[in-house]
Amino acid sequence: MESLIKSLDSLYCDSLTGYSRRKTIPVRVGDVLIGGDNPIVVQSMTTVDTMDTMGSVEQSIRMIESGCELVRITAPSIKEAENLRHIKAELRKRGYKTPLVADIHFTPNAAELAARIVEKVRINPGNYADKKKFEVIDYTDASYADELDRIRERFLPLVKICKENGTAMRIGTNHGSLSDRIMSRYGDTPLGMVESALEFLRICEDENYFDIVISMKSSNTQVMVQAYRLLVQKLNEGGFKPYPLHLGVTEAGEAEDGRIKSAVGIGTLLEDGLGDTVRVSLTEDPEFEAPVAKALIDRYSERKSHEPIPEITHYPITPFEYNKRQVAEIYNFGGHNVPRVITDISKIERITDREMKVVGHFYLPELDKWKMNDQGCDFVYSGSNPIPFMLPNGMKEIQDFAVWNLAPDQVNKFPLFKLEEYKGAKRFHSELNFLEISALEIDAAIPAIAGKKDTVLILKTANTHSMPALRRAFVSLLEAKSDVPVVVKVSYPDQSADMTMLYAATDVGGLLIDGLGDGILISLEKEAEHTRAEVLEQIKLHNTVSFGVLQAARTRMSKTEYISCPSCGRTLFDLQETTAMIRKRTDHLKGVKIGIMGCIVNGPGEMADADYGYVGSGKGKITLYKGKEVMKKSVPSEKAVDELINIIKEDGMWNEPETI
Ligand code: SF4
C-alpha cells in the first residue's frame, strides 16, 4: 500500500487542515444538482414493495417531508421497473417533484427500462454483469480483458439510454458484493472496490457520458473511509473527471448503533470535504434517515470560518490502510491495550454508589456486591468532586491535581494536570498522570513530557474544525516521535442526544479510523439549571456513546454487532421486528457480528464479514449462515432464531446472559 501514497499535492482531499469541499462536477438529477457548489443532497430509500404503488407513494411522501431530496426505489425485475412509472406519475400528480432513483442489482433489463422512466439509476458494478459464485478464478491478462469486453457489451446499452434520456447514474460499489473477478485479482480490499467502479466508469467515459455519481459503501467503517479516499486519489491520478461522491455506510443497523456507525464513516469523510450526497441507512422506517443525514451535513454549512490550523507539510499517516499509532504502555493505556473510556462525572456532587449504574457499574445492596456490564467505564473523571466511597471492578478515579494533591489517598486516584501545573509540579503519581492540553499547546507539551513514562495526554480543541485540529496535534506527536498515549476529549454544549452521538462519532471516530487515540472522554459542558437526574442521564449517554464510537471505529468491541440491512422492496420479513427479536436474545455476545438481511439475492454478499447470518430466502423462510457458509436452508421463521442460537452454540461462541 505504501506505493499508493503520493505527495501531499495528490492527496485525497484539498486540505488536511482547512475545511474545503472537494471540487466536483455537478450532475443533474431532475431538478436536483449533485456536486459542484451545490449543497450536499440528502437521500434515502423506500422499504415497501415496489409493486405497491400507493404504499410506495405514501412512504416517499413521508420521506420527502422529513427532508429527503432524492428517493431511491428498488427495481429487482422488469415489472417493478415498469411500476416506477405509476409511482412517479402519482407523486407528480400530488405535486412532489423529487427525483426518483431506481436501484438495480443483477438485472440489466430492469435498469434499461427504469433509465427511461426515472431521473437516475443506481447500478452495483459487483453484480450488474456478474453472478456471484464465490469462486476464485485465475485470470490471465488476456482472459481478464475478455471479461472486461463482456461487461462492456452488457453495460453499454444502459449507458446509451441514460445519455439519450438525460438520466444520471450512480456506480455504487459495495464492499460485500464485489464480483468474483475483482475478488480474484484485488481481493476483498479498498483497491478492489475502487477498481470495481473504475471498470464501469471507463466504459461511461469512452461514450462521453459523465452524469455519474460514485459510492464505495461498506459496513466496515475503516474499509469504507479508505475506499472513498483511494477512489478520489485514483480519479485524480487517472485523469478522470472529479465525479461527485455519494456517501453511506451499509447495513449500519438501528438506533444509537446505526447513527454512530454512520457518523463515524460519513462524518470522517465530510470533515475532509468529501461527499456531495449522503444516505444514512438505518434499520428503521426510512423517514428517520433524512434528519440524521441532515444533522451530519449541517455541521459544515459554516465550517469554512473555523480558526486556522497550522498546515501539514509532511503527512505521516497512511490514509488507505489502518495502522495504529505506536505508543508506550502507560498503566493500562497504549501498548496493546484497547482504547480506554473515561467518563466525566465531575458535575455531580457526592455521587452515590447506586448512581454509578450510569457508567455501567452496578451496586447490588442486597448482596453488598458490585457488578459491571459490558459498558462499564474504565476511569471516571471526578474533577473537584471526589467520590466518597471505594470504587469497584477495577474502575479508577481521576481528580484535578489541586484536589489530588491534598487527598488522603494518592495511590488509588490519579491526578489531572493543566500544562502550567504539570511543568511546575513537585509531586506526580508514580504510575499514571494525566496532562490535559488543547491542540494549540502541543508544541509546548512535547518537551514537557519527553522521556516521561508515567503520563497520558488528554487532548482537546476549541476549534470548530475539531477532528482536523486534533489530527494536526497527532501529526506533531508523530513528527516528534513521541510515544505518549493520547485520550481524545470532546465537549458539547446542550444539544439533543442524537447530535451528541453524531458529533462525537465524527470528531473522535475520524481519528480512531486512522489509528489515532488511546482513549475517549466526552465531557459535560453544562452547569446549573439542570436537575441531578438530567445530568446523570447525560453522563449515561456519554458513557454509552463512548463505547459505541470505539466499536463503530472497530477499535474496541464491547457489544454484539448487528449488520442489518435497511430493508427495501425485496425484503422478505419485518426487519425491525426481527432485528429487535434477535438483539433481545443475543445482545450479550460481546464482539460477535450477526448479519440480518432481508433477501437472499443481496444479503449474503452484503453482510460482509458477519460471523453469523440470518437471511430471508422466501416467504416465512430463513437461511442461516456461519460466515459465508450456509448452515441451514429454508428454516421456518418461527424457529429461525432458536436455530441461529444453536449454530452459535455449536460453534462454541455462546455464553448464557448474566442478569444484573
Ligand atoms: S439485503 Fe436488504 S436492503 Fe439489500 S436488497 Fe436485500 S432486502 Fe434490500
XYZ file of C-alpha atoms and ligand atoms in Angstrom:
668
model
C 0.000 0.000 0.000
C 2.971 2.262 0.616
C 3.366 2.784 -3.131
C -0.119 4.305 -3.299
C 0.839 7.208 -1.063
C 1.956 10.146 -3.075
C 2.975 13.642 -2.118
C 0.558 15.916 -0.315
C -0.217 17.529 -3.671
C -2.062 14.443 -4.821
C -3.699 13.551 -1.542
C -7.340 12.540 -1.435
C -8.565 15.921 -0.225
C -7.816 19.591 -0.826
C -6.557 20.208 2.673
C -5.958 18.229 5.838
C -6.204 21.357 7.961
C -8.510 23.935 6.339
C -12.091 22.940 5.584
C -12.514 22.849 1.831
C -15.132 20.908 -0.063
C -13.688 18.878 -2.927
C -14.485 20.457 -6.295
C -16.654 18.075 -8.245
C -18.598 18.315 -11.476
C -22.289 18.990 -10.960
C -24.548 16.140 -12.012
C -28.178 16.902 -12.765
C -30.804 14.532 -11.373
C -34.143 16.029 -12.388
C -34.344 19.374 -10.608
C -31.589 18.474 -8.164
C -27.903 19.113 -8.755
C -25.388 16.881 -7.008
C -21.833 18.176 -6.690
C -20.244 21.404 -7.855
C -21.017 24.253 -5.490
C -24.441 22.881 -4.680
C -25.390 21.971 -1.120
C -24.878 18.357 -0.129
C -28.011 16.417 -1.056
C -29.921 14.181 1.379
C -31.319 10.945 0.039
C -32.970 7.795 1.234
C -34.648 4.602 0.040
C -38.150 3.187 0.317
C -38.777 -0.127 2.035
C -42.240 -1.106 0.802
C -42.763 -3.471 -2.121
C -42.250 -1.518 -5.346
C -45.388 -3.184 -6.744
C -47.395 -1.500 -4.016
C -47.824 1.773 -5.872
C -49.779 3.673 -3.246
C -47.654 2.318 -0.406
C -44.518 3.453 -2.233
C -46.027 6.867 -2.934
C -47.159 7.395 0.661
C -43.807 6.316 2.020
C -41.934 8.514 -0.482
C -44.008 11.486 0.658
C -43.199 10.793 4.302
C -39.524 10.658 3.348
C -39.719 13.883 1.338
C -41.498 15.655 4.170
C -38.712 14.570 6.521
C -36.053 16.181 4.314
C -35.248 13.575 1.685
C -34.332 15.243 -1.614
C -33.879 12.116 -3.711
C -35.963 8.956 -3.329
C -34.479 5.597 -4.287
C -36.730 2.636 -5.023
C -35.653 -0.912 -5.739
C -36.388 -2.406 -9.162
C -35.480 -6.085 -8.880
C -37.146 -7.022 -12.173
C -38.837 -5.581 -15.225
C -42.252 -5.460 -13.584
C -41.041 -3.260 -10.708
C -39.099 -1.077 -13.131
C -42.306 -0.620 -15.111
C -44.215 0.251 -11.951
C -41.841 3.134 -11.258
C -43.827 4.889 -13.974
C -47.000 4.750 -11.883
C -45.233 5.746 -8.677
C -43.642 8.713 -10.391
C -46.915 9.780 -12.036
C -48.774 9.660 -8.726
C -46.080 11.652 -6.934
C -46.094 14.299 -9.652
C -49.894 14.393 -9.560
C -49.684 15.157 -5.858
C -47.207 17.969 -6.522
C -43.969 16.240 -5.500
C -41.149 16.791 -7.967
C -38.485 14.922 -6.003
C -36.351 12.919 -8.434
C -36.527 9.136 -8.259
C -33.644 6.692 -8.421
C -34.048 3.064 -9.497
C -31.916 0.652 -7.505
C -30.640 -2.209 -9.656
C -28.879 -5.440 -8.799
C -28.328 -8.228 -11.363
C -30.964 -7.085 -13.852
C -29.702 -5.008 -16.793
C -33.100 -5.267 -18.489
C -34.783 -3.616 -15.486
C -32.087 -0.918 -15.490
C -32.589 -0.187 -19.175
C -36.317 0.224 -18.695
C -36.011 2.259 -15.486
C -33.498 4.619 -17.094
C -36.258 5.732 -19.455
C -38.664 6.414 -16.590
C -36.802 7.849 -13.584
C -34.119 10.524 -13.220
C -31.295 8.303 -12.009
C -30.299 4.658 -11.977
C -28.042 3.046 -9.410
C -26.083 0.047 -10.566
C -23.846 -2.195 -8.484
C -20.722 -2.953 -10.533
C -20.268 -6.136 -8.494
C -23.391 -7.727 -9.867
C -24.550 -5.812 -12.940
C -22.985 -8.269 -15.337
C -21.874 -10.994 -12.940
C -23.489 -13.627 -10.802
C -21.603 -14.223 -7.605
C -20.418 -17.801 -7.136
C -17.694 -17.081 -4.567
C -15.162 -18.621 -6.965
C -11.515 -17.686 -7.109
C -10.572 -17.605 -10.751
C -7.044 -17.410 -12.024
C -7.243 -14.827 -14.810
C -4.522 -14.224 -17.336
C -4.281 -10.674 -18.650
C -5.970 -11.864 -21.851
C -8.855 -13.624 -20.103
C -9.297 -10.588 -17.813
C -9.500 -8.345 -20.885
C -12.114 -10.724 -22.348
C -14.137 -10.321 -19.178
C -13.995 -6.550 -19.483
C -15.236 -6.852 -23.080
C -18.132 -8.938 -21.853
C -19.008 -6.276 -19.268
C -18.788 -3.555 -21.866
C -21.234 -5.358 -24.105
C -23.666 -5.876 -21.219
C -23.356 -2.325 -19.831
C -23.159 -0.223 -23.000
C -26.902 -0.249 -23.787
C -27.666 1.270 -20.381
C -25.051 3.989 -20.841
C -26.564 4.901 -24.199
C -30.108 5.007 -22.814
C -29.013 7.214 -19.893
C -27.223 9.534 -22.273
C -30.209 9.814 -24.612
C -32.674 10.403 -21.782
C -30.578 12.719 -19.616
C -30.674 10.111 -16.851
C -27.953 10.202 -14.236
C -26.259 7.104 -12.873
C -24.645 6.036 -9.651
C -21.921 3.474 -9.885
C -22.378 2.096 -6.407
C -19.733 -0.347 -5.238
C -20.497 -2.424 -2.166
C -17.674 -3.998 -0.211
C -19.742 -7.115 0.379
C -20.746 -7.720 -3.223
C -17.576 -7.428 -5.262
C -17.538 -9.673 -8.319
C -15.536 -12.899 -8.304
C -13.365 -11.273 -10.976
C -12.431 -8.332 -8.753
C -12.030 -10.557 -5.698
C -9.706 -12.854 -7.624
C -7.457 -10.056 -8.758
C -7.581 -7.465 -5.959
C -9.093 -9.343 -3.041
C -11.593 -8.003 -0.623
C -9.854 -4.623 -0.406
C -10.483 -0.892 -0.822
C -8.424 -1.111 -4.011
C -10.731 -3.866 -5.301
C -13.746 -1.672 -4.523
C -12.248 1.255 -6.407
C -11.255 -0.850 -9.414
C -14.737 -2.339 -9.490
C -16.175 1.142 -10.100
C -13.410 2.231 -12.457
C -14.086 -0.702 -14.810
C -17.577 0.681 -15.366
C -16.516 4.309 -15.289
C -14.067 3.816 -18.154
C -16.896 2.488 -20.307
C -19.009 5.576 -19.490
C -16.195 7.984 -20.267
C -15.442 6.204 -23.556
C -19.042 7.030 -24.501
C -18.682 10.638 -23.327
C -21.249 10.005 -20.638
C -20.378 11.893 -17.466
C -23.608 12.211 -15.441
C -22.177 9.939 -12.815
C -22.050 9.798 -9.034
C -19.886 7.170 -7.319
C -20.133 5.397 -3.973
C -17.874 2.972 -2.071
C -20.020 1.561 0.702
C -19.120 -0.948 3.361
C -20.458 -1.812 6.779
C -16.864 -1.722 7.981
C -16.197 1.965 8.609
C -12.436 1.651 8.188
C -12.778 -0.031 4.789
C -15.450 2.454 3.722
C -13.350 5.519 4.555
C -10.214 4.073 2.969
C -12.092 3.146 -0.214
C -13.540 6.645 -0.729
C -10.158 8.247 -0.142
C -8.488 5.850 -2.533
C -11.205 6.438 -5.116
C -10.535 10.179 -5.084
C -6.834 9.635 -5.404
C -7.306 7.178 -8.291
C -9.722 9.550 -10.052
C -7.172 12.356 -9.736
C -4.249 10.257 -10.873
C -6.158 8.525 -13.664
C -7.254 11.792 -15.263
C -10.925 11.037 -14.681
C -13.387 13.833 -14.091
C -13.942 14.721 -10.427
C -17.258 12.928 -10.062
C -19.479 13.686 -7.077
C -19.453 11.193 -4.225
C -22.459 9.549 -2.626
C -21.550 8.680 0.973
C -23.016 5.869 3.011
C -22.234 3.081 5.459
C -24.147 -0.060 4.521
C -26.092 -2.135 6.983
C -25.316 0.330 9.763
C -28.088 -1.114 11.935
C -30.629 0.653 14.084
C -30.994 3.262 16.795
C -27.882 4.542 18.504
C -25.535 1.963 16.920
C -26.744 2.808 13.411
C -26.373 6.528 13.965
C -22.919 6.269 15.494
C -21.642 3.886 12.841
C -22.982 6.075 10.038
C -21.398 9.164 11.556
C -18.013 7.521 12.020
C -17.875 6.673 8.300
C -19.735 9.577 6.717
C -18.560 12.228 9.194
C -14.898 11.303 8.777
C -15.141 11.935 5.033
C -17.222 15.105 5.358
C -14.551 16.558 7.665
C -12.086 16.325 4.791
C -14.519 17.932 2.364
C -15.544 14.713 0.607
C -19.155 13.944 -0.223
C -21.880 15.521 -2.348
C -24.856 13.426 -1.344
C -25.473 11.388 1.794
C -27.676 8.449 2.602
C -27.762 7.252 6.178
C -29.091 3.696 6.140
C -30.828 2.604 9.307
C -32.914 -0.439 10.110
C -35.798 1.906 10.872
C -38.558 3.482 8.823
C -36.848 5.477 6.063
C -38.308 8.812 7.162
C -35.941 8.611 10.152
C -32.900 8.584 7.889
C -33.026 12.056 6.327
C -32.910 14.013 9.622
C -29.770 12.108 10.616
C -28.141 12.792 7.235
C -29.133 16.435 7.517
C -27.703 16.762 11.020
C -24.396 15.403 9.750
C -24.328 17.694 6.732
C -25.468 20.855 8.532
C -22.295 20.916 10.599
C -20.401 22.078 7.526
C -22.538 24.991 6.365
C -20.399 27.473 8.366
C -17.305 25.329 8.719
C -15.117 27.406 6.420
C -14.842 30.162 9.003
C -13.047 27.958 11.545
C -9.917 29.142 13.346
C -6.848 28.411 11.228
C -4.953 25.185 11.893
C -1.193 25.049 11.249
C -0.533 23.444 7.880
C 0.856 19.960 7.455
C 3.868 19.729 5.171
C 4.573 16.038 5.601
C 1.795 13.585 6.355
C 2.995 10.618 8.394
C -0.370 8.818 8.367
C -1.352 6.219 5.758
C -4.901 7.146 4.786
C -5.642 3.947 2.844
C -4.992 1.315 5.477
C -5.372 1.017 9.208
C -2.195 1.452 11.226
C -2.443 2.067 14.925
C -0.083 4.779 16.134
C 2.637 3.023 18.139
C 2.605 4.207 21.720
C 4.160 3.180 25.013
C 2.140 1.249 27.562
C 1.471 3.568 30.481
C -0.519 1.843 33.244
C -3.340 0.318 31.137
C -3.275 2.871 28.305
C -1.497 2.411 24.979
C 0.675 -0.580 24.146
C -1.642 -3.408 23.153
C -4.491 -2.224 25.354
C -7.866 -1.385 23.878
C -8.730 2.323 23.933
C -9.968 3.328 27.367
C -13.203 5.032 28.293
C -13.033 7.876 30.805
C -16.451 9.114 31.834
C -16.836 12.624 33.175
C -18.899 12.714 36.374
C -17.375 15.956 37.643
C -20.639 17.893 37.509
C -22.280 15.625 40.085
C -21.528 16.385 43.694
C -21.013 13.439 46.009
C -22.167 10.800 43.577
C -23.639 7.754 45.332
C -22.784 4.113 44.747
C -26.253 3.499 43.297
C -25.848 6.314 40.806
C -22.744 4.618 39.399
C -25.023 2.478 37.261
C -24.973 5.322 34.718
C -21.350 4.427 33.991
C -22.063 0.692 33.770
C -21.130 -0.280 37.342
C -23.962 -1.620 39.470
C -24.071 -1.797 43.225
C -26.291 -4.633 44.489
C -27.163 -3.674 48.084
C -28.835 -6.994 48.973
C -25.592 -8.814 48.153
C -23.352 -5.881 49.033
C -21.570 -6.549 45.767
C -20.685 -4.708 42.591
C -21.253 -5.905 39.062
C -20.476 -4.267 35.796
C -21.969 -4.605 32.355
C -20.063 -4.598 29.046
C -20.082 -0.838 29.090
C -18.591 -0.263 32.487
C -16.195 2.643 32.063
C -12.514 2.194 32.904
C -11.989 5.554 34.620
C -14.200 8.271 35.975
C -13.097 11.884 35.982
C -14.422 13.445 39.172
C -12.651 16.818 38.803
C -13.056 18.574 42.127
C -15.932 16.375 43.344
C -14.121 13.353 44.800
C -16.024 10.092 45.004
C -16.904 9.384 48.635
C -16.737 5.551 48.513
C -14.410 2.823 47.336
C -14.603 2.153 43.638
C -15.483 -1.289 42.343
C -14.473 -3.578 39.487
C -11.027 -2.137 38.860
C -12.513 1.234 37.927
C -10.222 4.161 38.800
C -10.766 7.804 39.582
C -9.064 10.832 38.058
C -9.095 14.039 40.092
C -7.963 17.573 39.348
C -4.369 17.959 40.514
C -5.290 20.514 43.220
C -7.722 18.003 44.779
C -5.436 15.005 44.373
C -2.533 16.919 45.892
C -4.435 17.243 49.199
C -6.188 13.869 49.070
C -5.527 11.283 51.778
C -5.311 8.529 49.140
C -2.876 9.431 46.413
C -2.242 5.867 45.309
C -5.616 4.747 44.018
C -6.533 8.099 42.473
C -4.733 9.779 39.623
C -4.072 13.490 39.059
C -5.028 15.531 36.039
C -2.745 18.495 35.398
C -3.050 21.576 33.221
C 0.156 22.349 31.343
C 1.462 25.023 33.723
C 0.679 22.871 36.765
C 2.472 19.954 35.160
C 5.549 21.988 34.356
C 5.790 23.321 37.902
C 4.669 20.207 39.792
C 6.843 18.745 42.543
C 4.674 15.717 43.004
C 3.426 13.156 40.499
C 1.717 9.831 40.769
C 4.361 7.152 40.419
C 2.477 5.275 37.674
C -0.114 7.405 35.943
C -0.647 11.134 35.476
C -2.895 12.912 33.024
C -1.878 16.104 31.269
C -4.789 17.923 29.659
C -3.846 20.268 26.841
C -5.504 21.922 23.914
C -4.233 21.075 20.421
C -2.654 24.547 20.326
C -0.440 23.649 23.301
C 1.022 20.558 21.684
C 4.391 22.112 20.816
C 4.821 23.300 24.401
C 3.692 19.963 25.824
C 6.030 17.765 23.788
C 9.253 18.829 25.572
C 7.469 18.726 28.952
C 6.548 15.041 28.555
C 9.710 13.926 26.751
C 11.062 10.740 28.338
C 8.197 10.524 30.876
C 6.829 7.020 31.294
C 4.036 7.931 33.661
C 1.977 10.402 31.647
C -1.027 10.157 29.335
C -2.128 13.184 27.335
C -5.734 14.313 27.248
C -6.078 16.249 24.032
C -8.907 18.669 23.279
C -9.612 21.603 20.981
C -11.942 24.565 20.847
C -11.587 24.766 17.071
C -14.879 24.160 15.241
C -12.900 22.127 12.681
C -12.355 19.775 15.545
C -11.200 16.461 14.080
C -8.562 18.015 11.768
C -7.327 20.282 14.599
C -6.844 17.235 16.824
C -5.330 15.262 13.956
C -2.846 18.095 13.434
C -1.695 17.694 17.033
C -1.201 13.952 16.456
C 0.940 14.812 13.412
C 3.143 16.940 15.713
C 3.482 13.996 18.098
C 4.373 11.666 15.235
C 6.932 14.109 13.890
C 8.476 14.462 17.347
C 8.500 10.641 17.614
C 6.592 10.918 20.881
C 5.034 7.643 22.003
C 2.803 9.166 24.660
C -0.711 7.630 24.740
C -3.444 10.151 23.979
C -7.034 10.297 25.166
C -9.218 12.410 22.909
C -11.524 14.730 24.802
C -14.577 16.326 23.218
C -17.188 18.545 24.843
C -20.548 19.629 23.555
C -22.998 22.261 24.677
C -26.637 21.493 25.393
C -27.951 19.563 22.436
C -30.030 16.506 21.668
C -28.729 13.022 22.375
C -28.710 12.361 18.622
C -26.427 15.346 17.978
C -24.009 14.230 20.680
C -23.862 10.748 19.137
C -23.248 12.098 15.649
C -20.717 14.739 16.660
C -18.677 12.520 18.980
C -18.693 9.742 16.384
C -17.332 12.161 13.789
C -14.826 14.011 15.961
C -13.332 11.017 17.742
C -14.221 8.285 15.237
C -12.459 10.216 12.482
C -9.224 9.907 14.445
C -9.677 6.299 15.527
C -10.194 5.292 11.881
C -6.622 6.442 11.248
C -5.233 4.638 14.288
C -5.065 7.777 16.442
C -6.242 7.797 20.032
C -5.884 5.534 23.046
C -8.984 6.616 24.866
C -12.086 8.758 24.740
C -13.530 11.305 27.150
C -16.798 13.054 26.383
C -17.118 15.983 28.674
C -20.140 17.644 30.143
C -20.283 21.330 29.358
C -23.350 22.228 31.282
C -23.710 23.871 34.653
C -26.682 24.904 36.835
C -30.308 24.758 35.749
C -30.182 21.006 35.219
C -31.611 18.562 37.668
C -29.392 15.843 39.041
C -31.436 13.292 37.099
C -30.807 15.182 33.847
C -27.073 15.374 34.449
C -26.987 11.658 35.281
C -28.851 10.984 32.044
C -26.191 12.937 30.134
C -23.412 11.005 31.838
C -25.102 7.750 30.870
C -25.361 8.943 27.275
C -21.704 9.937 27.157
C -20.652 6.607 28.593
C -22.621 4.546 26.061
C -21.681 6.818 23.156
C -18.006 6.405 24.086
C -18.241 2.623 23.845
C -20.359 2.943 20.702
C -17.780 5.127 18.949
C -14.925 2.763 19.832
C -16.917 -0.167 18.493
C -18.083 1.606 15.336
C -14.487 2.530 14.527
C -13.598 -1.123 15.178
C -11.137 -0.402 17.922
C -12.862 -1.955 20.934
C -15.661 -4.482 20.798
C -17.881 -4.240 23.851
C -21.160 -5.499 22.483
C -22.714 -7.659 19.817
C -22.555 -6.052 16.399
C -25.627 -6.250 14.192
C -25.094 -5.768 10.484
C -28.704 -5.355 9.495
C -29.839 -4.118 6.111
C -32.151 -1.124 5.963
C -34.698 -3.277 4.034
C -36.215 -2.410 0.681
C -38.873 -3.717 -1.675
C -37.095 -7.080 -1.771
C -37.295 -7.656 1.968
C -38.924 -10.939 2.955
C -39.640 -10.297 6.647
C -40.161 -7.435 9.059
C -36.580 -6.351 9.577
C -37.163 -4.055 12.514
C -39.167 -6.605 14.443
C -36.764 -9.435 13.623
C -33.679 -7.387 14.469
C -35.245 -6.472 17.821
C -36.052 -10.146 18.465
C -32.526 -11.339 17.610
C -30.983 -8.494 19.604
C -33.052 -9.445 22.654
C -31.644 -12.978 22.640
C -28.048 -12.243 21.618
C -27.054 -8.785 22.795
C -24.756 -10.214 25.479
C -22.455 -11.863 22.920
C -19.696 -9.297 23.074
C -17.762 -8.900 19.823
C -19.925 -11.345 17.806
C -21.141 -9.955 14.468
C -24.581 -11.049 13.291
C -25.865 -10.187 9.818
C -29.646 -9.784 9.447
C -30.516 -9.432 5.779
C -33.882 -9.077 4.133
C -33.217 -11.123 0.981
C -31.040 -13.902 -0.324
C -30.271 -12.004 -3.552
C -28.016 -9.401 -1.966
C -27.985 -10.348 1.687
C -25.206 -12.961 1.769
C -22.853 -10.702 -0.150
C -23.715 -7.556 1.732
C -23.463 -8.916 5.242
C -19.738 -8.708 4.599
C -17.696 -10.025 7.493
C -20.536 -11.082 9.802
C -19.798 -14.192 11.892
C -23.367 -15.467 11.535
C -26.123 -14.588 9.124
C -29.917 -14.616 9.214
C -31.154 -14.126 5.668
C -34.668 -14.121 4.212
C -34.841 -16.774 1.492
C -38.587 -16.998 0.843
C -41.881 -16.025 2.431
C -41.544 -17.180 6.044
C -38.269 -18.952 5.251
C -34.823 -18.115 6.566
C -31.386 -19.350 5.538
C -28.774 -19.340 8.291
C -25.065 -18.818 7.779
C -21.832 -19.221 9.633
C -19.579 -16.729 7.911
C -20.248 -17.264 4.217
C -21.165 -20.929 4.688
C -24.836 -21.934 4.528
C -25.632 -23.920 7.685
C -29.413 -24.384 7.350
C -31.692 -23.629 4.442
C -35.378 -22.684 4.436
C -35.865 -22.736 8.198
C -39.423 -21.651 9.119
C -39.107 -18.125 10.509
C -40.740 -19.027 13.847
C -37.880 -21.458 14.526
C -35.088 -19.491 12.913
C -33.838 -17.504 15.915
C -33.583 -20.709 18.002
C -31.719 -22.381 15.156
C -29.391 -19.402 14.840
C -28.601 -19.685 18.548
C -27.971 -23.432 18.130
C -25.452 -22.657 15.375
C -23.706 -20.126 17.617
C -23.688 -22.689 20.448
C -22.301 -25.457 18.239
C -19.609 -23.036 17.176
C -18.596 -22.503 20.811
C -19.375 -18.767 20.707
C -22.397 -18.809 23.003
C -22.484 -17.865 26.640
C -25.500 -17.506 28.863
C -26.649 -13.955 29.586
C -25.922 -12.683 33.071
C -28.668 -10.995 34.993
C -27.813 -7.845 36.868
S -30.185 -7.105 1.589
Fe -31.898 -5.885 2.393
S -31.686 -3.815 1.526
Fe -30.312 -5.192 0.377
S -31.564 -5.801 -1.379
Fe -31.891 -7.395 0.156
S -33.654 -6.730 1.340
Fe -32.999 -4.955 0.129
